[in-house]
Coordinates of C-alpha atoms and ligand atoms in Angstrom, one line a residue:
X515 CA 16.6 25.7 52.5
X516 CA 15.3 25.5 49.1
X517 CA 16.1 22.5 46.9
X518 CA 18.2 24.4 44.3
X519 CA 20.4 25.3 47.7
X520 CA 20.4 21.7 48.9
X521 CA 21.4 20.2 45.5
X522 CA 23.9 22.8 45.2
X523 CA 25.5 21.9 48.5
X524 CA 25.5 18.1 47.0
X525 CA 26.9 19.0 44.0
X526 CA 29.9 20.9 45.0
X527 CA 30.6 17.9 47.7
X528 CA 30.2 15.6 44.3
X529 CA 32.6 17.4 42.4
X530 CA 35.1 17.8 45.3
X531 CA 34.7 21.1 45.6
X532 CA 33.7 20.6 49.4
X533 CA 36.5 18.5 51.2
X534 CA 36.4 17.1 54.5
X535 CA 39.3 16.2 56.5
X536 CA 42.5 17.8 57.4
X537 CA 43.8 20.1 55.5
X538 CA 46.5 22.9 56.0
X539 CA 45.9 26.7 55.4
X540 CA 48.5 29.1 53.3
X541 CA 48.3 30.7 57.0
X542 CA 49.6 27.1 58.4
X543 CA 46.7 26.9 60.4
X544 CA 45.2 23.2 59.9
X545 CA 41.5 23.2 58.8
X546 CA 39.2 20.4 59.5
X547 CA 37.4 21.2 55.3
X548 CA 38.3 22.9 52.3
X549 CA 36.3 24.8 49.6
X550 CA 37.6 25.5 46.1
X551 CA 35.0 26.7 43.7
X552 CA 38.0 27.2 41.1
X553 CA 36.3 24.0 38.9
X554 CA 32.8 24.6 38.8
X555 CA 33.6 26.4 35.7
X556 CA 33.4 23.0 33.7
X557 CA 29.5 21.9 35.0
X558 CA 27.4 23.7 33.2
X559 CA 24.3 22.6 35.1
X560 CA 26.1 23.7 38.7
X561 CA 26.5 26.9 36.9
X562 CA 23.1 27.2 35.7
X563 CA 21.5 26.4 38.8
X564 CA 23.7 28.8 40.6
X565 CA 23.1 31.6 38.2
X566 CA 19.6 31.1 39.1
X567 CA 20.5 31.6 42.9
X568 CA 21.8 34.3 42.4
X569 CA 19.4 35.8 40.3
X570 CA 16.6 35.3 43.0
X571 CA 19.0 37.2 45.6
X572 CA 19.7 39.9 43.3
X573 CA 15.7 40.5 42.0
X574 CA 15.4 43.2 44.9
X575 CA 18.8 44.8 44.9
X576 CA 19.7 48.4 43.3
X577 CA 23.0 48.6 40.8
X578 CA 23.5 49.5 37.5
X579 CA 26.6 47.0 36.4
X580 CA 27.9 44.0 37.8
X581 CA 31.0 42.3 38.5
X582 CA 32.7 39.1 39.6
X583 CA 35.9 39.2 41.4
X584 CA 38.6 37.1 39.4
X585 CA 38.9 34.6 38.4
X586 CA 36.3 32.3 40.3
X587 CA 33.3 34.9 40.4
X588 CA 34.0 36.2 37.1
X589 CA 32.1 33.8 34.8
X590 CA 29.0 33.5 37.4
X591 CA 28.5 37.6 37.2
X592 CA 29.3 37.3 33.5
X593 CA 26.0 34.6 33.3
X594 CA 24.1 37.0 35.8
X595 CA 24.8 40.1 33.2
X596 CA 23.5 38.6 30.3
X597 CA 21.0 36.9 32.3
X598 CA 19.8 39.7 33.8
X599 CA 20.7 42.2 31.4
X600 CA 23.0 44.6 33.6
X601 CA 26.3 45.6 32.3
X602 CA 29.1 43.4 33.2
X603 CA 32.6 45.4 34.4
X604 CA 35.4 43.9 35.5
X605 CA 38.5 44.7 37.6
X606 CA 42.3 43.7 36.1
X607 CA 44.6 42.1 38.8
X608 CA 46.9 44.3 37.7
X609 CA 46.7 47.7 35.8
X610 CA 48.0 47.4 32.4
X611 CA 51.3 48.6 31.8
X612 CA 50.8 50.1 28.0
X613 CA 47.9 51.6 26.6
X614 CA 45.4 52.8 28.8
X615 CA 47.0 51.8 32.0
X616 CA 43.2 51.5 33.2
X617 CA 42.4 49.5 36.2
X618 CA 38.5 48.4 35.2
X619 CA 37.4 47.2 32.0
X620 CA 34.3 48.0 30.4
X621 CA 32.1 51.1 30.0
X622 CA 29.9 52.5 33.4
X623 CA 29.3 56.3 34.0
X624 CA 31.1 57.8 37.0
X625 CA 28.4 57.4 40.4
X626 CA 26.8 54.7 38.7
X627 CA 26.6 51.4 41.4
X628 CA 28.3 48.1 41.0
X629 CA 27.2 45.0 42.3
X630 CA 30.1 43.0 43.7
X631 CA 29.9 39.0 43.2
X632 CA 32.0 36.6 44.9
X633 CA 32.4 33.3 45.2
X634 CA 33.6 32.7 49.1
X635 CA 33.9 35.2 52.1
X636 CA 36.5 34.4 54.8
X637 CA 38.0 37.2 56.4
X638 CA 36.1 39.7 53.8
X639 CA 40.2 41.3 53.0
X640 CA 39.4 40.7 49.2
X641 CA 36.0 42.0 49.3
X642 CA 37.8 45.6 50.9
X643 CA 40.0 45.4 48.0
X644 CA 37.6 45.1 45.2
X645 CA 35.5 47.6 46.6
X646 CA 38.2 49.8 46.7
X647 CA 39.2 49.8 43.2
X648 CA 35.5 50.5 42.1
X649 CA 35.3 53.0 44.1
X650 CA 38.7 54.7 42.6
X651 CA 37.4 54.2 39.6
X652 CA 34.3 56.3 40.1
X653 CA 31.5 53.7 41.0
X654 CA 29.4 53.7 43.7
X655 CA 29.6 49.9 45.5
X656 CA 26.6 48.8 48.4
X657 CA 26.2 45.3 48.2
X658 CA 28.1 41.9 48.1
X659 CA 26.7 38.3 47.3
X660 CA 28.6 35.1 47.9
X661 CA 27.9 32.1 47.1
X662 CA 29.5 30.6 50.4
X663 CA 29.8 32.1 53.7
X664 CA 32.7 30.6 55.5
X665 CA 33.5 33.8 57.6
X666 CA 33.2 34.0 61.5
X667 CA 31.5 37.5 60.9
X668 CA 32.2 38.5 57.5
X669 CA 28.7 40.1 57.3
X670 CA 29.5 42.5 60.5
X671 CA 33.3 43.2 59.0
X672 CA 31.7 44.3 55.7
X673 CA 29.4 46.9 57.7
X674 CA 32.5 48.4 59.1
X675 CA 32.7 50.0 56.0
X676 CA 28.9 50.4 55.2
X677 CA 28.9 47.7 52.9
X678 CA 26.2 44.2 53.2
X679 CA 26.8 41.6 52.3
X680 CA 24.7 38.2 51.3
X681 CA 25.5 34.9 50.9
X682 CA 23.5 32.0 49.0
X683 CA 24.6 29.0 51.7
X684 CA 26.5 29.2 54.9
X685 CA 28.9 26.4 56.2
X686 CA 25.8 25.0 58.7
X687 CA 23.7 24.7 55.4
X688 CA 26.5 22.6 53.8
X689 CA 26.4 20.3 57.1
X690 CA 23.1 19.8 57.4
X691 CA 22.4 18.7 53.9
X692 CA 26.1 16.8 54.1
X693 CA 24.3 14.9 57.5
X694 CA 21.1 14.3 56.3
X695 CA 22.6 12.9 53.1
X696 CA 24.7 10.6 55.2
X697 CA 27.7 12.1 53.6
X698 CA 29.1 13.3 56.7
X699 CA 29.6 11.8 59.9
X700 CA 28.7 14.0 63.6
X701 CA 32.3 14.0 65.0
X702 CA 33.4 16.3 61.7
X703 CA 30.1 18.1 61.0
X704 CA 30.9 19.6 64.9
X705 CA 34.7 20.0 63.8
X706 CA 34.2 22.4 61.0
X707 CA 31.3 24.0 63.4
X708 CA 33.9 24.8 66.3
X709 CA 36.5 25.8 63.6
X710 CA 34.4 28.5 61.6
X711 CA 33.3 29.4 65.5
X712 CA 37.1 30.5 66.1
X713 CA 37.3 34.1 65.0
X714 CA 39.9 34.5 62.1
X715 CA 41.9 36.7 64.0
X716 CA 44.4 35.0 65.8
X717 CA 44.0 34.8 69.7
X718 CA 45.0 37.7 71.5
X719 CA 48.4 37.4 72.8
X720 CA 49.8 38.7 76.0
X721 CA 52.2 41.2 75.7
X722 CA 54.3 38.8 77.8
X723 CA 53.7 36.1 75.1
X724 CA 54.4 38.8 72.3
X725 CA 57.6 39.1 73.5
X726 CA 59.0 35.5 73.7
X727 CA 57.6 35.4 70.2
X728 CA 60.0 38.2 69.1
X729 CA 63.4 37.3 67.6
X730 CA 64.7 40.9 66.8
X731 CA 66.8 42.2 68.9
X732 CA 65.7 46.1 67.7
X733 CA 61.7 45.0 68.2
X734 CA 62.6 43.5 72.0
X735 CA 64.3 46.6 72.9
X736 CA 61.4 48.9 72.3
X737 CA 59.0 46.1 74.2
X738 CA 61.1 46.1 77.1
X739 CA 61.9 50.0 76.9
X740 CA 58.3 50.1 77.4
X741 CA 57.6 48.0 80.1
X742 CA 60.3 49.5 82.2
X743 CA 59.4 52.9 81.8
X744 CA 55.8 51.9 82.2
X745 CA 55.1 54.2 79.2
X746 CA 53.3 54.1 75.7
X747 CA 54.4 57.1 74.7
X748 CA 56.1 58.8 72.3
X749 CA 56.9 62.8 72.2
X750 CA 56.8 64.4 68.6
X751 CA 58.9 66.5 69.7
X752 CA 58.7 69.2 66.4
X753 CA 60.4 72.5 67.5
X754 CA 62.0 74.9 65.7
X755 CA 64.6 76.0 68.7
X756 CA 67.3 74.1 70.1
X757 CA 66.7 75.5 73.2
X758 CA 63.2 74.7 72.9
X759 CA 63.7 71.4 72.4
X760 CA 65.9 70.3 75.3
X761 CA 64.0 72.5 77.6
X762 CA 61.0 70.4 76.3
X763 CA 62.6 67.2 76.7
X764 CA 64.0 67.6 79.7
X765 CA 60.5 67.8 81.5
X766 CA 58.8 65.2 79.8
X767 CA 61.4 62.8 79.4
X768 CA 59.7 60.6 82.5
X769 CA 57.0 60.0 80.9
X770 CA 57.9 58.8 77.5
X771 CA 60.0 55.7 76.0
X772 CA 60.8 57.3 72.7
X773 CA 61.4 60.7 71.4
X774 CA 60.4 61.2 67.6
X775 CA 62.5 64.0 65.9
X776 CA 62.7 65.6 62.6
X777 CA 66.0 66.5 62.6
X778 CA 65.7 69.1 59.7
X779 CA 62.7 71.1 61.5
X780 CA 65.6 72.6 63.9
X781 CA 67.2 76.0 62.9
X782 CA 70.4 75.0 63.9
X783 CA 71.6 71.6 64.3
X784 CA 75.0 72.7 66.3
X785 CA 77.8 70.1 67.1
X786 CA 76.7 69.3 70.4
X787 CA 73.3 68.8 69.5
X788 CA 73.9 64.8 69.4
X789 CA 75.9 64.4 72.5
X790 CA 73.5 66.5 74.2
X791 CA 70.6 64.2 73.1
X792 CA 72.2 61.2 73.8
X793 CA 73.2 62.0 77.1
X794 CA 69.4 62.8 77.9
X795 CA 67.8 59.8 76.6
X796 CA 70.6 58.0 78.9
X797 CA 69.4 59.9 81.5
X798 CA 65.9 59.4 81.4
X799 CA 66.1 55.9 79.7
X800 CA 64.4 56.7 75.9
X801 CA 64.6 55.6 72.4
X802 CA 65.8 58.3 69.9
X803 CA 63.7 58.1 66.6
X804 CA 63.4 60.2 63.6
X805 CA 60.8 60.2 61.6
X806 CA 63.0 60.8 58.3
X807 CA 60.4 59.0 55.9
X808 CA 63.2 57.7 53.7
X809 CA 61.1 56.9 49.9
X810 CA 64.3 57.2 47.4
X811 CA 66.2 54.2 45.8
X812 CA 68.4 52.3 48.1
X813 CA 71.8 54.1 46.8
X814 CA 70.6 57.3 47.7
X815 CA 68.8 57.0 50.8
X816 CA 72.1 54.7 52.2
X817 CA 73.6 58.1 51.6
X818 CA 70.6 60.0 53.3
X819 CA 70.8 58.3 56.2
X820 CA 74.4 58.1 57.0
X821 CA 75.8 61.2 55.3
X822 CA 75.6 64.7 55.0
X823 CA 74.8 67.3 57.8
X824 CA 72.7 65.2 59.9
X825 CA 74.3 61.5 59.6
X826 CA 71.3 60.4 61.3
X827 CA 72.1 56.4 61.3
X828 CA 74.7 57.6 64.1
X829 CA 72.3 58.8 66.7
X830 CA 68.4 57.6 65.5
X831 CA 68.0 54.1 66.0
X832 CA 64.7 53.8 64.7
X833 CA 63.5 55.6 61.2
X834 CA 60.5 55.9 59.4
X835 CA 60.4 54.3 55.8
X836 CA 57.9 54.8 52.9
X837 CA 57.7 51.9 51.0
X838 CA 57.2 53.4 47.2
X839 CA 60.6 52.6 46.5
X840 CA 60.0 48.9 47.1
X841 CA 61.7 46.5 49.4
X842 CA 64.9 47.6 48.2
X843 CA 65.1 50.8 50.4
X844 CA 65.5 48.2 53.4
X845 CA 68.7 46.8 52.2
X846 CA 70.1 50.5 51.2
X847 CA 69.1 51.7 54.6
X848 CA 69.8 48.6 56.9
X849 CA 72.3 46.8 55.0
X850 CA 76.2 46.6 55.8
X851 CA 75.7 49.0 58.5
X852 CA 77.6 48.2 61.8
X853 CA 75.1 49.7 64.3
X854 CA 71.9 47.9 65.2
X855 CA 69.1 50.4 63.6
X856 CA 65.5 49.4 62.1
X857 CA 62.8 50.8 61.1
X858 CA 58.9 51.9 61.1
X859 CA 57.0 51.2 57.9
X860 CA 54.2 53.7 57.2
X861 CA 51.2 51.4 56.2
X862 CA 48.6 54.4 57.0
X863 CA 48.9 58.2 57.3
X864 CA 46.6 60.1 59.5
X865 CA 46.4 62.8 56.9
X866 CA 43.2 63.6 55.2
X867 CA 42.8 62.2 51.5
X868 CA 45.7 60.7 51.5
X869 CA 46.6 58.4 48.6
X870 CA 47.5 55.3 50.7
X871 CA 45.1 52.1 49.9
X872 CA 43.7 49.3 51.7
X873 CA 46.1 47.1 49.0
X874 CA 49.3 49.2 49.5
X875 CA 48.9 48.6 53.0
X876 CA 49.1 45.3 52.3
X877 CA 51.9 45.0 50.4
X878 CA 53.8 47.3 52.9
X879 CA 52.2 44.8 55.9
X880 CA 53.8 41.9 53.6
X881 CA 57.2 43.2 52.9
X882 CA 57.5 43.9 56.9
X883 CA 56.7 40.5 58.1
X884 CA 59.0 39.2 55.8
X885 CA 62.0 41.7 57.3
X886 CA 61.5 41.9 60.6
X887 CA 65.6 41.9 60.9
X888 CA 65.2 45.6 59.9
X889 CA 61.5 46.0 60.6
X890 CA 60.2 46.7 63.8
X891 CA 56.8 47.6 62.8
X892 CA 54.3 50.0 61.2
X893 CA 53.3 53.7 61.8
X894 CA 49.5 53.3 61.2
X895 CA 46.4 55.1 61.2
X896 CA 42.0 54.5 61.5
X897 CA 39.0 56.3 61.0
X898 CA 37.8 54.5 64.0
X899 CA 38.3 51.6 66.4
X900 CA 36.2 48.8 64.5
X901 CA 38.8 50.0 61.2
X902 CA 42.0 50.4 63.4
X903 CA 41.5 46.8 64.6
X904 CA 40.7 45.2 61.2
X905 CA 44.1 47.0 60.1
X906 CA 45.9 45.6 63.5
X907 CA 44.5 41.9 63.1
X908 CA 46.9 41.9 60.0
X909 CA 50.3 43.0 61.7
X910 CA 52.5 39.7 63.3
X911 CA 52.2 40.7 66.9
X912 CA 55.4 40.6 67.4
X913 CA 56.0 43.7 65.5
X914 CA 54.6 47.0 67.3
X915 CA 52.0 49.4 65.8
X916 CA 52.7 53.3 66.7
X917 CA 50.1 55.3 66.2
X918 CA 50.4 59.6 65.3
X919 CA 47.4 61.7 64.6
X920 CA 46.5 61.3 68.5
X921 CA 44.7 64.1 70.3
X922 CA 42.8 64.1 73.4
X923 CA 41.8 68.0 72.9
X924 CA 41.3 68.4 69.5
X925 CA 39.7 66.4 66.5
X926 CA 42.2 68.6 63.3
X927 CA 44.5 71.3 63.1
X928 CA 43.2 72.7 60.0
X929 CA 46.0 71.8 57.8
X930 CA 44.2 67.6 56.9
X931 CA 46.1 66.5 60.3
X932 CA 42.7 63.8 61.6
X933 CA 43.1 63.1 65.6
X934 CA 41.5 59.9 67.4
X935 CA 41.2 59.6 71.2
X936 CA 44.1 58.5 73.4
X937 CA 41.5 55.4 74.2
X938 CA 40.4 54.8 70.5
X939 CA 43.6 54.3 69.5
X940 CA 44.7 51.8 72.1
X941 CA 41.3 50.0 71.9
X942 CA 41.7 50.1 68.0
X943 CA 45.4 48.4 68.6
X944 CA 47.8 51.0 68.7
X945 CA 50.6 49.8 71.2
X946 CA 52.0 52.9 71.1
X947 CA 50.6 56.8 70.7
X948 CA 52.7 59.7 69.4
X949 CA 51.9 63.0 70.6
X950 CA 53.3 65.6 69.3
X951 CA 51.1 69.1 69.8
X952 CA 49.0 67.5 72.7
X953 CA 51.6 67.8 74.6
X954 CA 54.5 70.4 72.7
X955 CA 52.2 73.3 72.1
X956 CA 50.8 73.3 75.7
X957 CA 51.8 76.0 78.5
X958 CA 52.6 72.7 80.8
X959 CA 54.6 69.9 78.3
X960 CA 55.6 67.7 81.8
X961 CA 52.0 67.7 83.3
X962 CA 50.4 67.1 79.7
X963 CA 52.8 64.3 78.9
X964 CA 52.1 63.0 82.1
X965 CA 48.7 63.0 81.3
X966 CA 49.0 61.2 78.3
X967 CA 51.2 59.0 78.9
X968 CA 48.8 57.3 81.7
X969 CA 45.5 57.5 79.9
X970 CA 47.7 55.4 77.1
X971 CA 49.4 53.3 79.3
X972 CA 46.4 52.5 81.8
X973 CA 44.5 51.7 78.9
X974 CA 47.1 49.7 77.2
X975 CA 47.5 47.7 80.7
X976 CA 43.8 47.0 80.7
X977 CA 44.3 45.9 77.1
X978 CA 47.3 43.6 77.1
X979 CA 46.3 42.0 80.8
Ligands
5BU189 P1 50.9 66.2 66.2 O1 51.4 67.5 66.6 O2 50.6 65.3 67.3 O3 49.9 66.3 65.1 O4 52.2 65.5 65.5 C1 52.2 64.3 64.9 C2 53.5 63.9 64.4 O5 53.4 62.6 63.8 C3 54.2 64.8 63.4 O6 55.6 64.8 63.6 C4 53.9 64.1 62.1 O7 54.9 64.4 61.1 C5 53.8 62.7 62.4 N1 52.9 61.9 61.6 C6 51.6 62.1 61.6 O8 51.1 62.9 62.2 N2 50.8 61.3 60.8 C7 51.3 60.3 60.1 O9 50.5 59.6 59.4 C8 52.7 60.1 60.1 C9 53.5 60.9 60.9 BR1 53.4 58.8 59.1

């Protein structure tokens, strides 16, 4: 290590910017050190020295403009810009609600490529989300430098996407110039080692454990449907005949714990259609769930959901929700109803280009941990197992990821429908598959059912044992 690192490690720990000690996380978890780089802002010569850092990692690097993420990184890549100069762009935290409405500011031509500056990598979430608006804004983005590299493998996470990454010092640079300064003591230095050791994830729990740690009634019942039926499974059951769809059902209902409808794909929806339904998924012991993909107001989906032809809240326990509307749609659909329902929240679609982001998802994965007394989980989608499981480490594992867009004969359907593996999905996270044409569209629904519902659940068991 150079002595413009060292003295930058020394200088941070001088200025408090390093703490150790025991500190708690915004997550709750307790961390044994703490780095906040939010006041290096007023040292001038920390700034100049690590303006010169990174300068020296950035000599060899491609790009055309540079930015910092806000607020911390801002300033350095503002210095680097001039320093260097390479036009400096920034992204707003949020997009400006008059005038332009535009999301970046400052000028770059479309396909130019942006350097991305930041001042610490944990679990690399922010880095996804800066990338992201660059790249809706027409820039091309390759590489990331941090100042501080605090991640368990943020390097690897960022390649998941194609992106590298490189840091100036890691957390073993900043305790081995802490130790050899005499500035920190063994027992700690091997602390913060065994913490930043520990994956960010959280530690896989057992399906088992999941359970105990889940206080809705509506989430429980769908974890114990499962393990009774010894299924993973759910039908997409999307037929235009009544007939059809009861022949259908009555085959494969074995194999599958819930049956997904869309109620208004039917050509007639006759008086006994509920009874009828009900009385099968007694039979065979299944969930009814349609996938209705409320996205109005709360006043008008309340009425969408238990009025008109279909007055679905009576017979669908489960719905699927788009959160557009905002949080507000939960308490129009859930609210002052007297029948236990909940709902799925679509965090990812399996459709090609569609317009969901890595930062709705977030939002949507926020608003769902917060409600899980009307929330039982997400309807969620990957363009492989490395992005499926960066999606799943963010759900609370006692909610349930289902997962559509699942295939194990076909990759599309030539209409932007994108099918992953029965075994991608589950390895990606999925607890649950939906099927819908896999199994619907075949000459033999009850033996492919039957097939899918063991090459989910066997690799589910593997999984969650
Ligand atoms: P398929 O026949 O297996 O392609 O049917 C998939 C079903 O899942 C179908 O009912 C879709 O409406 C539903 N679906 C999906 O495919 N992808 C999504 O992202 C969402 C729902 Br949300």
């Amino acid at each position: 290590m150079n002595t413009e690192k060292r003295n930058l490690v020394l200088d941070l720990h001088r200025i408090g910017a390093l703490k150790f000690g025991e500190f708690k996380l915004k997550s709750g978890a307790r961390s044994p050190f703490y780095i906040d780089l939010r006041s290096i802002i007023s040292y001038p010569e920390i700034i100049k020295n690590i303006v010169g850092l990174l300068k020296a990692e950035l000599a060899d690097k491609q790009f055309d403009v540079i930015t910092g993420i806000p607020y911390t990184a801002l300033p350095l890549a503002a210095q680097v810009s001039v320093e260097m100069n390479v036009p400096l762009v920034y992204q707003r935290k949020e997009a400006k609600a008059y005038g332009t409405g535009k999301l970046i500011e400052g000028h770059f031509e479309k396909g130019q490529t942006c350097l991305i500056i930041d001042d610490l990598i944990t679990t690399g979430e922010s880095k996804f989300e800066a990338a992201e608006g660059m790249v809706q804004a027409g820039l091309k983005v390759k590489d990331f430098v941090c100042l501080i590299d605090r991640s368990y493998n943020g390097a690897e996470i960022l390649k998941t996407k194609g992106y590298d990454l490189q840091s100036i010092i890691t957390v073993e640079d900043m305790l081995t110039v802490l130790g050899e300064e005499g500035k920190l003591d063994d027992d700690l230095a091997q602390k913060v080692r065994e913490f930043v050791g520990t994956p960010v994830e959280k530690p896989q729990l057992s399906f088992n454990q999941r359970m105990r740690s889940t206080e809705s009634p509506m989430t429980l019942k769908l974890m114990e449907t499962m393990l009774r039926k010894q299924s993973n499974l759910v039908l997409s059951l999307d037929v235009e005949g009544v007939n059809d769809f009861f022949d259908i059902l009555e085959k494969t209902g074995p194999e599958i714990f819930m049956v997904k409808t869309h109620v208004d794909i039917l050509e007639e929806f006759r008086g006994d259609f509920v009874p009828r339904l009900k009385a099968l998924a007694e039979k065979h012991d299944f969930i009814i769930f349609e996938d209705r993909k409320f996205a109005d107001i709360g006043s008008t989906v309340r009425k969408q959901f238990r009025s008109g032809e279909f007055k679905i809240s009576e017979w669908a326990e489960y719905v699927t929700v788009h959160m557009i509307a905002g949080e507000a749609i939960l308490d129009g659909l859930f609210g002052d109803l007297d029948v236990p329902r909940a709902g799925f929240l679509l965090a990812r679609m399996s459709a090609k280009g569609n317009l969901i982001s890595e930062n709705y998802t977030r939002q949507v994965l926020d608003i769902g941990k917060r409600r899980q007394d009307c929330v039982a989980g997400y309807i969620g989608h990957g363009a492989n197992i490395d992005d499926i499981q960066r999606f799943k480490a963010k759900i609370p594992q006692n909610q349930l990821l289902l997962m559509p867009g699942v295939n194990l004969d076909t990759k599309g359907d030539g209409l932007g429908q994108q099918y992953l593996s029965v075994e991608d999905a589950i390895a990606g996270g999925a607890d649950a598959i939906i099927v819908g044409r896999g199994i619907v569209a075949s000459d033999d629904p009850a033996a492919q059912a039957k097939r899918y519902r063991e090459a989910a659940w066997n690799a589910f068991k593997a999984k969650i044992n």
